[in-house]
mmCIF file of C-alpha atoms in Angstrom:
data_model
loop_
_atom_site.group_PDB
_atom_site.id
_atom_site.type_symbol
_atom_site.label_atom_id
_atom_site.label_comp_id
_atom_site.label_asym_id
_atom_site.label_seq_id
_atom_site.Cartn_x
_atom_site.Cartn_y
_atom_site.Cartn_z
ATOM 1 C CA UNK A 1 -0.337 -0.139 0.276
ATOM 2 C CA UNK A 2 1.407 3.259 -1.018
ATOM 3 C CA UNK A 3 0.771 6.923 0.786
ATOM 4 C CA UNK A 4 0.346 9.734 -1.158
ATOM 5 C CA UNK A 5 1.107 13.506 -0.177
ATOM 6 C CA UNK A 6 -1.278 15.809 -2.829
ATOM 7 C CA UNK A 7 -1.409 19.098 -3.141
ATOM 8 C CA UNK A 8 -4.151 20.489 -4.697
ATOM 9 C CA UNK A 9 -5.307 24.942 -4.533
ATOM 10 C CA UNK A 10 -9.084 25.303 -5.631
ATOM 11 C CA UNK A 11 -11.343 28.147 -6.296
ATOM 12 C CA UNK A 12 -14.793 27.244 -3.437
ATOM 13 C CA UNK A 13 -17.910 29.504 -4.648
ATOM 14 C CA UNK A 14 -19.110 25.708 -6.935
ATOM 15 C CA UNK A 15 -18.183 23.895 -3.414
ATOM 16 C CA UNK A 16 -20.054 23.819 -0.103
ATOM 17 C CA UNK A 17 -16.795 22.918 1.342
ATOM 18 C CA UNK A 18 -13.863 21.180 1.427
ATOM 19 C CA UNK A 19 -15.342 18.193 2.993
ATOM 20 C CA UNK A 20 -17.466 15.282 1.511
ATOM 21 C CA UNK A 21 -20.677 15.468 2.127
ATOM 22 C CA UNK A 22 -23.848 13.484 0.448
ATOM 23 C CA UNK A 23 -26.273 15.349 -1.635
ATOM 24 C CA UNK A 24 -24.316 18.409 -1.543
ATOM 25 C CA UNK A 25 -20.950 18.891 -3.770
ATOM 26 C CA UNK A 26 -17.228 19.391 -2.357
ATOM 27 C CA UNK A 27 -13.870 19.809 -3.179
ATOM 28 C CA UNK A 28 -13.267 16.358 -1.161
ATOM 29 C CA UNK A 29 -16.165 14.268 -3.498
ATOM 30 C CA UNK A 30 -14.499 16.124 -6.986
ATOM 31 C CA UNK A 31 -10.902 15.086 -5.785
ATOM 32 C CA UNK A 32 -11.779 11.509 -4.898
ATOM 33 C CA UNK A 33 -13.746 10.045 -7.858
ATOM 34 C CA UNK A 34 -11.327 11.454 -9.784
ATOM 35 C CA UNK A 35 -8.269 9.354 -8.001
ATOM 36 C CA UNK A 36 -10.239 6.527 -7.692
ATOM 37 C CA UNK A 37 -10.647 7.075 -11.746
ATOM 38 C CA UNK A 38 -6.646 7.038 -12.071
ATOM 39 C CA UNK A 39 -5.888 4.631 -9.138
ATOM 40 C CA UNK A 40 -8.431 1.833 -10.010
ATOM 41 C CA UNK A 41 -9.878 1.688 -6.670
ATOM 42 C CA UNK A 42 -12.102 3.100 -4.479
ATOM 43 C CA UNK A 43 -10.035 6.150 -2.876
ATOM 44 C CA UNK A 44 -10.559 8.676 0.793
ATOM 45 C CA UNK A 45 -8.792 11.224 1.269
ATOM 46 C CA UNK A 46 -7.381 13.174 4.419
ATOM 47 C CA UNK A 47 -7.323 17.054 4.316
ATOM 48 C CA UNK A 48 -4.834 18.604 6.524
ATOM 49 C CA UNK A 49 -8.211 20.860 7.592
ATOM 50 C CA UNK A 50 -11.130 21.765 6.468
ATOM 51 C CA UNK A 51 -12.996 24.865 4.846
ATOM 52 C CA UNK A 52 -16.202 26.507 4.114
ATOM 53 C CA UNK A 53 -18.268 27.044 1.200
ATOM 54 C CA UNK A 54 -16.668 29.313 -1.169
ATOM 55 C CA UNK A 55 -13.887 29.330 1.154
ATOM 56 C CA UNK A 56 -10.459 28.792 -1.581
ATOM 57 C CA UNK A 57 -7.065 27.322 -0.814
ATOM 58 C CA UNK A 58 -3.539 27.591 -2.188
ATOM 59 C CA UNK A 59 -1.762 24.578 -1.095
ATOM 60 C CA UNK A 60 -4.710 21.816 -0.055
ATOM 61 C CA UNK A 61 -2.527 19.124 1.640
ATOM 62 C CA UNK A 62 -4.270 15.415 1.036
ATOM 63 C CA UNK A 63 -2.936 12.111 1.576
ATOM 64 C CA UNK A 64 -3.939 8.648 0.426
ATOM 65 C CA UNK A 65 -3.645 5.187 0.475
ATOM 66 C CA UNK A 66 -3.362 2.587 -2.359
ATOM 67 C CA UNK A 67 -2.258 0.347 -4.112
ATOM 68 C CA UNK A 68 -2.644 2.159 -7.434
ATOM 69 C CA UNK A 69 0.707 1.647 -9.715
ATOM 70 C CA UNK A 70 0.391 5.111 -11.213
ATOM 71 C CA UNK A 71 3.518 7.518 -10.948
ATOM 72 C CA UNK A 72 3.681 10.724 -9.020
ATOM 73 C CA UNK A 73 4.478 12.600 -11.804
ATOM 74 C CA UNK A 74 1.520 11.207 -13.699
ATOM 75 C CA UNK A 75 -1.216 11.006 -11.660
ATOM 76 C CA UNK A 76 -0.296 15.388 -11.385
ATOM 77 C CA UNK A 77 -1.182 14.980 -15.114
ATOM 78 C CA UNK A 78 -4.335 13.145 -14.733
ATOM 79 C CA UNK A 79 -6.095 15.171 -12.163
ATOM 80 C CA UNK A 80 -5.063 18.143 -14.420
ATOM 81 C CA UNK A 81 -7.562 16.161 -17.065
ATOM 82 C CA UNK A 82 -10.718 14.827 -15.089
ATOM 83 C CA UNK A 83 -10.852 17.249 -12.113
ATOM 84 C CA UNK A 84 -12.670 20.424 -13.514
ATOM 85 C CA UNK A 85 -10.751 24.312 -14.435
ATOM 86 C CA UNK A 86 -11.364 25.116 -10.191
ATOM 87 C CA UNK A 87 -9.047 22.400 -9.162
ATOM 88 C CA UNK A 88 -6.137 21.869 -9.701
ATOM 89 C CA UNK A 89 -3.491 19.314 -8.463
ATOM 90 C CA UNK A 90 -0.059 21.094 -8.071
ATOM 91 C CA UNK A 91 2.838 17.932 -6.355
ATOM 92 C CA UNK A 92 2.170 14.576 -5.643
ATOM 93 C CA UNK A 93 4.636 12.516 -3.349
ATOM 94 C CA UNK A 94 4.681 9.100 -2.460
ATOM 95 C CA UNK A 95 5.348 9.273 1.282
ATOM 96 C CA UNK A 96 6.077 6.552 4.986
ATOM 97 C CA UNK A 97 3.170 4.638 5.695
ATOM 98 C CA UNK A 98 1.907 6.217 8.712
ATOM 99 C CA UNK A 99 1.934 9.783 7.066
ATOM 100 C CA UNK A 100 -1.918 11.834 7.810
ATOM 101 C CA UNK A 101 -2.248 15.561 6.409
ATOM 102 C CA UNK A 102 -4.105 16.114 9.293
ATOM 103 C CA UNK A 103 -1.388 14.767 12.167
ATOM 104 C CA UNK A 104 1.522 15.115 10.624
ATOM 105 C CA UNK A 105 1.256 18.615 9.893
ATOM 106 C CA UNK A 106 3.855 20.672 11.673
ATOM 107 C CA UNK A 107 2.472 23.960 10.883
ATOM 108 C CA UNK A 108 -0.300 25.622 8.943
ATOM 109 C CA UNK A 109 -1.464 29.052 7.063
ATOM 110 C CA UNK A 110 -4.273 30.665 6.837
ATOM 111 C CA UNK A 111 -4.839 34.155 5.169
ATOM 112 C CA UNK A 112 -8.704 36.097 5.448
ATOM 113 C CA UNK A 113 -9.491 38.497 2.805
ATOM 114 C CA UNK A 114 -12.831 40.429 3.337
#
């Protein structure tokens, strides 16, 4: 089982926040659907944090585990072809087992603009 760290950016205007939800579209739902197609199996992601509806992210860290063999460099290209224009995969990196986007984070930065 591989542990992958994925960094994404998104414009949250069209979403009901980051965290997946039933009956509404959230960023996590869209990313998991694309990753599941790429990896050929159901993928569950964990985010380093959550955003509310309409909130954007410049560098949201996400982790997931997969048995899929697609190289990380190819994963970015594949995600770009499946994700909508308002969600962008910035980087993908294979991590050691046990790495978790939220629990392994050393710091987080939030910037609020009104």
